[in-house]
Short mmCIF file of C-alpha atoms in Angstrom, two decimals:
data_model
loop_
_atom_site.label_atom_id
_atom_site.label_comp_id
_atom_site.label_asym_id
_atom_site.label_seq_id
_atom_site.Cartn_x
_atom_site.Cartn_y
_atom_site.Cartn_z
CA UNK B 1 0.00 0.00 0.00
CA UNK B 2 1.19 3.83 -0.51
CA UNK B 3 2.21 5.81 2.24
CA UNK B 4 1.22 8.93 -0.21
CA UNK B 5 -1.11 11.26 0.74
CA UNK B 6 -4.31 11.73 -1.70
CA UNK B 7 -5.09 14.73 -3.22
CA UNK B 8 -8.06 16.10 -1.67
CA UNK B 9 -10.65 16.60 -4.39
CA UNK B 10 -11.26 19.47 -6.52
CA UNK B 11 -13.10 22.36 -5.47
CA UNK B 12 -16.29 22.90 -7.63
CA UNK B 13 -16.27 26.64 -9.55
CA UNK B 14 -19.77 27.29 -7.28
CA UNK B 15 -18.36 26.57 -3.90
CA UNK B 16 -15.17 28.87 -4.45
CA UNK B 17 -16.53 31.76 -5.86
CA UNK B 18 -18.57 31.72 -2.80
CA UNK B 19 -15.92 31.66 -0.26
CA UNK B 20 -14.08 33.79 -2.30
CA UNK B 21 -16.83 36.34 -1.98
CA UNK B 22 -17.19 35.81 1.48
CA UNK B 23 -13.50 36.57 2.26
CA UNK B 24 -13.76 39.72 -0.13
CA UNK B 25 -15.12 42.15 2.58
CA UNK B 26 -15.27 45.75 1.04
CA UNK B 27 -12.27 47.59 1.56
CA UNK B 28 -14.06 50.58 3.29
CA UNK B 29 -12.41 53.38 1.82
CA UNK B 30 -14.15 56.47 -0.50
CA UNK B 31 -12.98 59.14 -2.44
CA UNK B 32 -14.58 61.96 -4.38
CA UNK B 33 -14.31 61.94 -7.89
CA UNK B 34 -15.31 64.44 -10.65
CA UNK B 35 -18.60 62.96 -12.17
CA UNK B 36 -16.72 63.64 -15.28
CA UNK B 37 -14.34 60.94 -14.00
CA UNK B 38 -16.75 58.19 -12.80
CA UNK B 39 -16.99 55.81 -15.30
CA UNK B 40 -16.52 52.64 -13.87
CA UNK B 41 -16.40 53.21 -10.19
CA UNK B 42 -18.59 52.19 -7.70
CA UNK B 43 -20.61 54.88 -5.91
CA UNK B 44 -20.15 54.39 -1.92
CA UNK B 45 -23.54 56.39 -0.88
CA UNK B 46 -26.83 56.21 -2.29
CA UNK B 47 -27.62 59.47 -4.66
CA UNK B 48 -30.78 61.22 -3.46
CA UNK B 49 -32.28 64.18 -6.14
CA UNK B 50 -32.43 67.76 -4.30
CA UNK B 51 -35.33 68.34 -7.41
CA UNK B 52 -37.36 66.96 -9.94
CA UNK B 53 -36.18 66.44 -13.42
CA UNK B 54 -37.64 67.83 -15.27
CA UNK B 55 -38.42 70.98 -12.87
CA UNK B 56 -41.52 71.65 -14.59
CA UNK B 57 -43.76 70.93 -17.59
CA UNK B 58 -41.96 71.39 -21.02
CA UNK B 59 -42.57 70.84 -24.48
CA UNK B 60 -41.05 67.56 -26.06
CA UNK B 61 -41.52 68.91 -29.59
CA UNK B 62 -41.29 72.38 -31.38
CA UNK B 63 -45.10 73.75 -32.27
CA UNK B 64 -47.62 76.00 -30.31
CA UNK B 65 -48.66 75.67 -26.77
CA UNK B 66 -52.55 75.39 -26.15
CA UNK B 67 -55.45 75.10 -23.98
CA UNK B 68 -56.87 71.73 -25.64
CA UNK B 69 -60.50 72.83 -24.32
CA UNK B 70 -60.03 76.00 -27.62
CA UNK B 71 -58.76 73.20 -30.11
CA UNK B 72 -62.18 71.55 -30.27
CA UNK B 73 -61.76 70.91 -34.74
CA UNK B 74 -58.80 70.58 -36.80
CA UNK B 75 -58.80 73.67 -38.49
CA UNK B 76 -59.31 76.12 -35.32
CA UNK B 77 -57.24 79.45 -35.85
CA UNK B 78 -55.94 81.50 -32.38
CA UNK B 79 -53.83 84.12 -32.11
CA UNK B 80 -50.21 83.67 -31.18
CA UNK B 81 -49.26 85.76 -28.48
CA UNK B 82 -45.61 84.70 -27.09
CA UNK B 83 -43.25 82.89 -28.18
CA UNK B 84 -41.12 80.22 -25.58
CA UNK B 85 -38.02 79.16 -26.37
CA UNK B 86 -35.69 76.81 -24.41
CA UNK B 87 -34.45 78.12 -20.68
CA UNK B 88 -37.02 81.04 -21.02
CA UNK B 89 -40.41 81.07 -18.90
CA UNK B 90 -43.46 82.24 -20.84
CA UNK B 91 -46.39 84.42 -18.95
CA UNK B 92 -49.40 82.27 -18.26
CA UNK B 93 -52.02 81.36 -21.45
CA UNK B 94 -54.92 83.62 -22.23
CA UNK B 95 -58.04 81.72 -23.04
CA UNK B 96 -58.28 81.20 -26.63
CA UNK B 97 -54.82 81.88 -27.45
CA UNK B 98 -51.69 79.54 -28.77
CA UNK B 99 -47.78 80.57 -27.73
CA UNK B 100 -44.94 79.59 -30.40
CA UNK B 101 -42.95 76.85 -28.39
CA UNK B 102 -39.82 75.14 -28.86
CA UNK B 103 -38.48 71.90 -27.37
CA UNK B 104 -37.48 71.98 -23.82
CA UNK B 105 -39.13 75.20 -23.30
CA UNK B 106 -41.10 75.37 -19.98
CA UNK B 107 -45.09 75.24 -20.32
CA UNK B 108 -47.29 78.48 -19.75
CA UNK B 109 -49.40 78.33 -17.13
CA UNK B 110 -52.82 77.41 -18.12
CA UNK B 111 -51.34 75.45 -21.17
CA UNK B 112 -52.23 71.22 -21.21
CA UNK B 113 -51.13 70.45 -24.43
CA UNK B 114 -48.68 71.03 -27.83
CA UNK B 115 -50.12 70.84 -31.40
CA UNK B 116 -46.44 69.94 -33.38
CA UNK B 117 -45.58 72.59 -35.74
CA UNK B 118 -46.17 69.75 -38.48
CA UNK B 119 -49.62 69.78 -37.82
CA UNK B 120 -49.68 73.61 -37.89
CA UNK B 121 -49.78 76.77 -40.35
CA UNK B 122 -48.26 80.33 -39.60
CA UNK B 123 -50.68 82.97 -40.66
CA UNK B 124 -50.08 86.91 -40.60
CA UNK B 125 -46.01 86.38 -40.10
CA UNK B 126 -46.61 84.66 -37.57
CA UNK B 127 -49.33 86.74 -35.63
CA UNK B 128 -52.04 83.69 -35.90
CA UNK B 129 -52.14 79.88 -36.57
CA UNK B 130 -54.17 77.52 -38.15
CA UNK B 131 -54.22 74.24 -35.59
CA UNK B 132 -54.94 71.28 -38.37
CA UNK B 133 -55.03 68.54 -35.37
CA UNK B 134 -57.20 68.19 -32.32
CA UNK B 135 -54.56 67.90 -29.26
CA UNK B 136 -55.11 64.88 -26.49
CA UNK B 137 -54.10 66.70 -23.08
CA UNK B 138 -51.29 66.11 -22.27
CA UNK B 139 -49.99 65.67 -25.75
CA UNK B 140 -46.19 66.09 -26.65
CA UNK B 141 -45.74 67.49 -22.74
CA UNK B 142 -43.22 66.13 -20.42
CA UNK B 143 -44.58 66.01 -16.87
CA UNK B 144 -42.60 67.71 -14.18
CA UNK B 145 -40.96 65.09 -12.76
CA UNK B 146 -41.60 62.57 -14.92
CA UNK B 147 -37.88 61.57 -15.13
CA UNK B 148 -36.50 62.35 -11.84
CA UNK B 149 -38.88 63.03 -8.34
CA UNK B 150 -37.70 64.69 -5.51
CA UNK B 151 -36.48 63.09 -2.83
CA UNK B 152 -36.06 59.81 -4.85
CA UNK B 153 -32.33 57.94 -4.66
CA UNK B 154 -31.50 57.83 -8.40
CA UNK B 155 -28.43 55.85 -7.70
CA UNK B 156 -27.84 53.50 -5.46
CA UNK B 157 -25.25 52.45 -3.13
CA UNK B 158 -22.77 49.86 -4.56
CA UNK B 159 -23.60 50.55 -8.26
CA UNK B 160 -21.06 50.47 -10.58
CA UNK B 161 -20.88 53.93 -12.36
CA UNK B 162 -21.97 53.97 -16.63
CA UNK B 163 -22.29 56.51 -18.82
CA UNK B 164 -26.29 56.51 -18.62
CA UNK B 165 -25.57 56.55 -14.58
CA UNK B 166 -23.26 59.40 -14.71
CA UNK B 167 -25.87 61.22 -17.21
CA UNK B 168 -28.45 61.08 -14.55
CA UNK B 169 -26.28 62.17 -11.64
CA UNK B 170 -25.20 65.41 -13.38
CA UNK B 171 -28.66 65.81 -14.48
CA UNK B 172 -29.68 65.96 -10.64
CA UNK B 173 -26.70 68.73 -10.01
CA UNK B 174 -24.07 66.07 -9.22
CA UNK B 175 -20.77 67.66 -9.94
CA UNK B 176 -18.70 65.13 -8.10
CA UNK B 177 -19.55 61.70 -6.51
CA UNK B 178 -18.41 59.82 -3.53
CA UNK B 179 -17.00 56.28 -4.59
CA UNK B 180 -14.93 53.29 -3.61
CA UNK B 181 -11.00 54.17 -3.37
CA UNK B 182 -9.65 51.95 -6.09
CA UNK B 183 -8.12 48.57 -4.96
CA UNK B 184 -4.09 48.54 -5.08
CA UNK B 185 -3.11 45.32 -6.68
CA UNK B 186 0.43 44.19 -7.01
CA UNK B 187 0.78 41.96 -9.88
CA UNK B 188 3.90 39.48 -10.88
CA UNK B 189 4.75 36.57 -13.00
CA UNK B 190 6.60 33.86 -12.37
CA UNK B 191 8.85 31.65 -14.91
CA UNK B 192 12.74 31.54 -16.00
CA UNK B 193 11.15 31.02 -19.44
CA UNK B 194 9.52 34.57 -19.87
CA UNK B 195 10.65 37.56 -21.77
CA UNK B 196 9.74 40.89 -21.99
CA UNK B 197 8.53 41.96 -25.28
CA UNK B 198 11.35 44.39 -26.99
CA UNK B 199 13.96 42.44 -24.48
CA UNK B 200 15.05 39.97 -27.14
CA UNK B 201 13.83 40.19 -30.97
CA UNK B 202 11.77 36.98 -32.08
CA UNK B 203 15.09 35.42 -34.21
CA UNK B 204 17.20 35.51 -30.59
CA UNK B 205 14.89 34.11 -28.50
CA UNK B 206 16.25 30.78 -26.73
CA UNK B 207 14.83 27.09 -26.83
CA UNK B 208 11.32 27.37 -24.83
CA UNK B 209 11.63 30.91 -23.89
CA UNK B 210 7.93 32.55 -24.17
CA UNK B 211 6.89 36.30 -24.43
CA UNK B 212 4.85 37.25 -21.20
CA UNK B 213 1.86 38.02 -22.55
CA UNK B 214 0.48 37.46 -19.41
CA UNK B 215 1.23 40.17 -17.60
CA UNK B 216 -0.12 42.81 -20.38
CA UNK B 217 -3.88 41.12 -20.58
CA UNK B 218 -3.89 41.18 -16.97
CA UNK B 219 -2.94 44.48 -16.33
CA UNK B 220 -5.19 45.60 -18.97
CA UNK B 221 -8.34 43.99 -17.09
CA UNK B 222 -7.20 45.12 -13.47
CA UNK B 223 -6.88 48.46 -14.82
CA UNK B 224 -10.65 48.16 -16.40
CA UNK B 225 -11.54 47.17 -13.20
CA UNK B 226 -10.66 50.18 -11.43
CA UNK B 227 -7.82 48.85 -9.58
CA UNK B 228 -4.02 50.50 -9.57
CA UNK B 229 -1.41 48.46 -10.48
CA UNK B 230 1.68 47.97 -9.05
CA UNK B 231 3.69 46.06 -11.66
CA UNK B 232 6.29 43.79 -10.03
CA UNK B 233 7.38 42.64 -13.49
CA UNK B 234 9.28 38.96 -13.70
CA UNK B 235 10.01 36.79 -10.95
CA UNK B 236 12.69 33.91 -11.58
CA UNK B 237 11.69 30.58 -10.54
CA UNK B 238 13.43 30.87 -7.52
CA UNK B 239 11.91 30.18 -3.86
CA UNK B 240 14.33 32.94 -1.92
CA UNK B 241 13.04 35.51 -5.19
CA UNK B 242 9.71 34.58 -4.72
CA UNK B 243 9.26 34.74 -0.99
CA UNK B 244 10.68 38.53 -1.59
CA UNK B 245 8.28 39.13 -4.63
CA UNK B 246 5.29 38.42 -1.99
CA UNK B 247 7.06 40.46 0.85
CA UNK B 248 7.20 43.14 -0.86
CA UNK B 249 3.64 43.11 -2.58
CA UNK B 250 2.02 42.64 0.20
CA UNK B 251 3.49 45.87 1.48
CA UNK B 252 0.96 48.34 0.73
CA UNK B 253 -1.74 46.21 -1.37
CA UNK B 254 -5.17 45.01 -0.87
CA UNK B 255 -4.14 42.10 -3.30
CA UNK B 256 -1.36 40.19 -4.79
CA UNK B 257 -2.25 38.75 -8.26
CA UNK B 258 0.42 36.53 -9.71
CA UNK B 259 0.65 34.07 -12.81
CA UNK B 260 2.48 31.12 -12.99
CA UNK B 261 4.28 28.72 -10.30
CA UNK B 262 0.92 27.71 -8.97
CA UNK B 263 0.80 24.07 -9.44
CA UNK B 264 3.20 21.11 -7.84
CA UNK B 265 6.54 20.93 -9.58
CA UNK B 266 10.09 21.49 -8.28
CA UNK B 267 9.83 24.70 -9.98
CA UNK B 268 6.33 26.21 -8.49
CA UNK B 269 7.23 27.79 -5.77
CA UNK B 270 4.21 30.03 -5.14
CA UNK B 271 2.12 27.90 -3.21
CA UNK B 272 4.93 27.01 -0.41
CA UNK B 273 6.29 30.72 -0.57
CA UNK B 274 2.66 31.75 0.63
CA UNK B 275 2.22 29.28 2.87
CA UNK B 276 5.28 30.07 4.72
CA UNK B 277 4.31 33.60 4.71
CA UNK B 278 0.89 33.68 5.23
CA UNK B 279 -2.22 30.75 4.07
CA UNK B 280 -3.42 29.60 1.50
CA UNK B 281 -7.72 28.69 1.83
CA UNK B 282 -8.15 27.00 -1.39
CA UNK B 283 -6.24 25.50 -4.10
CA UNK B 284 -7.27 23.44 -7.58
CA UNK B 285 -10.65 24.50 -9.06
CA UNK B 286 -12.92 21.72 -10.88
CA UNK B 287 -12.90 23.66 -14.05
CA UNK B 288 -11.41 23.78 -17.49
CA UNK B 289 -9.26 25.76 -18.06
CA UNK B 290 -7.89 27.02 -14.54
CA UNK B 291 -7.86 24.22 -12.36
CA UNK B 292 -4.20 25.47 -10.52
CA UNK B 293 -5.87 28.62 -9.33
CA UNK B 294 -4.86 29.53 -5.43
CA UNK B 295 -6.37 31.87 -2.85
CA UNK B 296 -5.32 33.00 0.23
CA UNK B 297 -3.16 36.02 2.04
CA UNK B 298 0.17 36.91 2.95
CA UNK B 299 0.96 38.95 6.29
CA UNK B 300 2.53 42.55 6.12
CA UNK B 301 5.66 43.02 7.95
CA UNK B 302 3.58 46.21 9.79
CA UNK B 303 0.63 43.91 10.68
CA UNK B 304 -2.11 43.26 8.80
CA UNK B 305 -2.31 40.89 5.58
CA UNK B 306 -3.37 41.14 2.19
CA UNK B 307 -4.93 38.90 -0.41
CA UNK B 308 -2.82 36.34 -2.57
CA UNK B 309 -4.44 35.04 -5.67
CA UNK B 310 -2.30 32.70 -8.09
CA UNK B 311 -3.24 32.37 -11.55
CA UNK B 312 -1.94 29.36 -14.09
CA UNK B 313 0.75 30.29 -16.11
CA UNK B 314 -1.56 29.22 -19.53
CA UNK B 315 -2.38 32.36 -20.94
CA UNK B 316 -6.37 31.39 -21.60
CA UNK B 317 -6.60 29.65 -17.97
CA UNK B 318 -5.33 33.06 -16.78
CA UNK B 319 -7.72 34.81 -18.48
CA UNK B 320 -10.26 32.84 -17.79
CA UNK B 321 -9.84 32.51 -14.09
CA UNK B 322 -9.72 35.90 -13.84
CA UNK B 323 -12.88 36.60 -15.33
CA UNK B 324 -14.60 34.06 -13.19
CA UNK B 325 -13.15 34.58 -10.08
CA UNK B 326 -10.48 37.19 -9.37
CA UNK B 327 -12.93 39.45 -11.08
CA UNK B 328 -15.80 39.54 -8.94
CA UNK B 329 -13.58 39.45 -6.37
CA UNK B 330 -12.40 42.77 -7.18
CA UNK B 331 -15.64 44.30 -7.55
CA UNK B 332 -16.90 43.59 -3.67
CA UNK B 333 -13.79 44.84 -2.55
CA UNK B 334 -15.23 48.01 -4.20
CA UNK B 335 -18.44 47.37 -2.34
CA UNK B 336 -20.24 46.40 -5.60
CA UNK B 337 -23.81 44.84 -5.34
CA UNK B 338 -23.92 43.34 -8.58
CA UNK B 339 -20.94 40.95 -9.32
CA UNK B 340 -22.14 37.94 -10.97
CA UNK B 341 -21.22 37.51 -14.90
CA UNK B 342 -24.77 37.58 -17.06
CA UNK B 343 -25.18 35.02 -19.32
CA UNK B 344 -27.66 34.41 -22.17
CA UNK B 345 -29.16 30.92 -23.62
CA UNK B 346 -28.31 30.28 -27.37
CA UNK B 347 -28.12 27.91 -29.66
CA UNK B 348 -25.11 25.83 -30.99
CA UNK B 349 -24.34 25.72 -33.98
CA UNK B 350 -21.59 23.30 -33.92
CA UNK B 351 -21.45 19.63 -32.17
CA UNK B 352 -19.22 18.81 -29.54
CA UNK B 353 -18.73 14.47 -28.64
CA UNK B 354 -15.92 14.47 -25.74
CA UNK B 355 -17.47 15.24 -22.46
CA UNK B 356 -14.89 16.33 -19.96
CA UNK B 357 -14.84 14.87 -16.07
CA UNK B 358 -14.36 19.09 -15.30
CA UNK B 359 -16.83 22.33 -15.79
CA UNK B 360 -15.56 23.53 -18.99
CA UNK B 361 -15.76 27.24 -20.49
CA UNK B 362 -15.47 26.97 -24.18
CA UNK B 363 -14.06 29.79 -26.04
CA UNK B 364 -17.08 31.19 -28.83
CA UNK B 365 -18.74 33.61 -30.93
CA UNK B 366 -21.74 34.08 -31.73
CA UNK B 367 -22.94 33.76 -35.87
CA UNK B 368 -25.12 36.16 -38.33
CA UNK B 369 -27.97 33.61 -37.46
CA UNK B 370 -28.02 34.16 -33.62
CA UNK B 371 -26.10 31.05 -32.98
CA UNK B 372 -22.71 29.93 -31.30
CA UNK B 373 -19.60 29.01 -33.01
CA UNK B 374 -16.52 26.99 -31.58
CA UNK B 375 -12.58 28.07 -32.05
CA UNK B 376 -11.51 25.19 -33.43
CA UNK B 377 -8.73 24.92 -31.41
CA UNK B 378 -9.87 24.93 -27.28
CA UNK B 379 -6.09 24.51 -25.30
CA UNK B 380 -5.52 26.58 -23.01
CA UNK B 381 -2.31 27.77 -24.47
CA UNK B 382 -3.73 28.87 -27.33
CA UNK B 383 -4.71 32.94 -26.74
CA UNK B 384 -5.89 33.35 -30.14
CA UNK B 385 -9.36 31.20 -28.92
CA UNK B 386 -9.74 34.22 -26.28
CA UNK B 387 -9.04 36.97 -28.97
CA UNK B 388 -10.99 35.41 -31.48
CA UNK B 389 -14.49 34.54 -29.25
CA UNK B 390 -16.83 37.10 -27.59
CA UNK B 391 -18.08 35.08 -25.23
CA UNK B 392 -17.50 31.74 -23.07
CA UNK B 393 -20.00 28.42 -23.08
CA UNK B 394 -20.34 27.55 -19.61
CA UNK B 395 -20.80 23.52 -19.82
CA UNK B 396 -21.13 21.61 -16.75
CA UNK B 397 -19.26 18.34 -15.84
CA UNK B 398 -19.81 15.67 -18.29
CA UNK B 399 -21.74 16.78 -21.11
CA UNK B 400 -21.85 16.76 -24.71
CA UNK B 401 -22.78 18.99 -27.10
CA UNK B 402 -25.22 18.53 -30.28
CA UNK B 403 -25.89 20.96 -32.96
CA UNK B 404 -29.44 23.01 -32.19
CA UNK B 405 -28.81 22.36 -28.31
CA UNK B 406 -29.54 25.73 -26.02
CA UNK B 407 -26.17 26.11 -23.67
CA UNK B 408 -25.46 29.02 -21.53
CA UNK B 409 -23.16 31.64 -22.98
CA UNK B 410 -21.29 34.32 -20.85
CA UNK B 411 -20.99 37.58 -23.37
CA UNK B 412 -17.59 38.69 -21.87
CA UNK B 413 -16.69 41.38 -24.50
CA UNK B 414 -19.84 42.93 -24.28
CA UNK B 415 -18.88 42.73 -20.06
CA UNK B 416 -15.52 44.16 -20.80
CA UNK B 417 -16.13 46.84 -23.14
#
């Protein structure tokens, strides 16, 4: 009989997202940013209107202000006797009487409705008008308020910030918002094997170097994610270098994210580094690609601790780990509400006959007829499959795939636009 250990088994995705998410508790620290600058930030106070938008009734079309009461037949003529334009306030309506109005303009007083100037003649230079439509009230009028009521939280807190959400925070007198500091992430890879692009031209490179091209996607999506980077650069595989590496990102950082040296060779030294250092909570994920992913913290030499993650060195089981997991990660340290990644139902369009014993995110796109397509070409080496899809299949443990079969598809450039 062996005297070796066993493995314990594989994590499922499910169960370590979850105590990821429970170990992620918001960092707890604000900052006020220009609204101008808010894109992408998560607002750390609920956003209450001072007013109603819009402040009072206004036209939603250019054409003539009425009393719908005088507009009884199309053909009515009135006398025009103002004329409103945008930002300007008219005097109230006179009783059988129209006012020239122009979009946005404010309603006069006594005014219920807006005949379009389509519908409309000009007589006398403009002195009269010929109404050639009977008016609804109400017509073409935006209510006061309508939009935007007093008192109302437009925005809530733990939203992440988008263009529409900024639009509506300015539009309540919002000139700068309180949100989440941005996480500080130190980031490092790992490998004797990796080169810097513009180090060594393509034609010198040595037998089984690699570019790092690692270290630039992930960058990339930390800094999308609001985070600031510290970038740590190379680490050799080295356990004295790497136990340094960690010292000195945990100094200072809410998270270490590294690449590489995560699984059980002589040459990973990531996972003993950390646990001499600090713990690691959970290591090997039952999922395809990223099954050497690693969580836990390393302590500060000033007290405290921050939060190790360990990616695979496999550029798509990088990416794809981070996607799934370091990625909503981030976002609760920022006090976000909504972290989980959407995901749509679609048809497949291709067929797929090996089931794996692992979850298994597939690298597609979808077609011109609504459907899914598979990179040809699905391991996890090969980056191309993440450049080329828009989206992952998310295909649970042991299943196949026919053509015309519904699967559930995560749209992750639409998420990372």
């Amino acid at each position: 009989m062996s005297d070796t250990p066993r493995r314990p088994p594989l994590m499922p995705l499910d169960d370590a997202l979850a105590r990821l998410l429970a170990a992620a508790a918001p960092l707890g620290r604000t900052e006020p940013v220009d609204t101008f600058d808010a894109d992408g930030r998560v607002l750390a106070q609920d956003l209450v209107s001072a007013l109603q938008v819009p402040p009072q009734d206004n036209s939603s079309m250019d054409g003539y202000a009425v009393r719908s009461a005088d507009v009884t037949a199309a053909g009515v003529e009135l006398p025009v006797s103002q004329r409103i334009a945008a930002g300007h306030a008219g005097a109230p309506l006179a009783p059988g009487s129209a006012a020239r109005i122009f979009t946005g303009a404010p309603m006069p007083a006594g005014a219920d409705a807006v005949v379009m100037q389509e519908d409309a003649e000009s007589l006398d230079d403009g002195a009269r008008v010929r109404l050639n439509a009977v008016p609804a009230p109400g017509q073409w009028v935006r209510a006061a308020g309508e939009d935007v009521t007093r008192g109302r939280a437009v925005l809530q807190q733990g939203e992440r910030l988008a263009p529409a959400s900024i639009g509506l925070a300015a539009g309540i007198g919002m000139a700068s918002l309180q949100v989440a500091a941005r996480p500080r992430v130190a980031l490092f890879s790992t490998g004797d094997e990796l080169v810097m692009p513009g180090a060594v031209p393509p034609e010198a490179m040595k037998p089984g170097a690699i570019y790092n091209s690692n270290r630039f996607f992930l960058r990339a999506l930390l800094q999308r994610l609001g985070c600031t980077v510290t970038d740590l650069g190379i680490v050799p595989d080295d356990r004295a270098a790497t136990l340094e590496a960690l010292r000195q990102a945990a100094d200072g950082h809410d998270l270490i994210l590294t690449s590489g040296g995560v699984s059980v060779g002589e040459e990973d030294h990531i996972k003993p580094a950390v646990e001499q250092l600090g713990a690691l909570d959970l290591w090997q994920i039952a999922m395809k690609p990223g099954k050497p992913f690693a969580y836990g913290h390393v302590r500060r030499a000033g007290g405290g601790q921050a939060h190790f993650m360990g990616l695979p060195g496999n550029p798509v089981s990088s990416y794809v780990t981070f996607l799934l997991l370091v990625r909503p990660f981030l976002l609760r340290l920022q006090g976000a509400r909504e972290v989980a990644l959407p995901s749509l139902a679609l048809r497949a369009d291709f067929t797929l006959d090996k089931a794996d014993r692992r979850r298994e995110f597939l690298r597609a796109r979808r077609n011109a007829q609504g459907g899914l397509e598979l990179f040809g070409n699905q391991s996890s080496g090969v980056l191309t499959s993440a450049h080329w899809a828009d989206g992952l299949i998310d295909l649970p443990a042991g299943q196949t795939i026919a053509a015309g079969d519904m699967v559930r598809f995560i749209p992750v450039r639409e998420l990372l636009a």
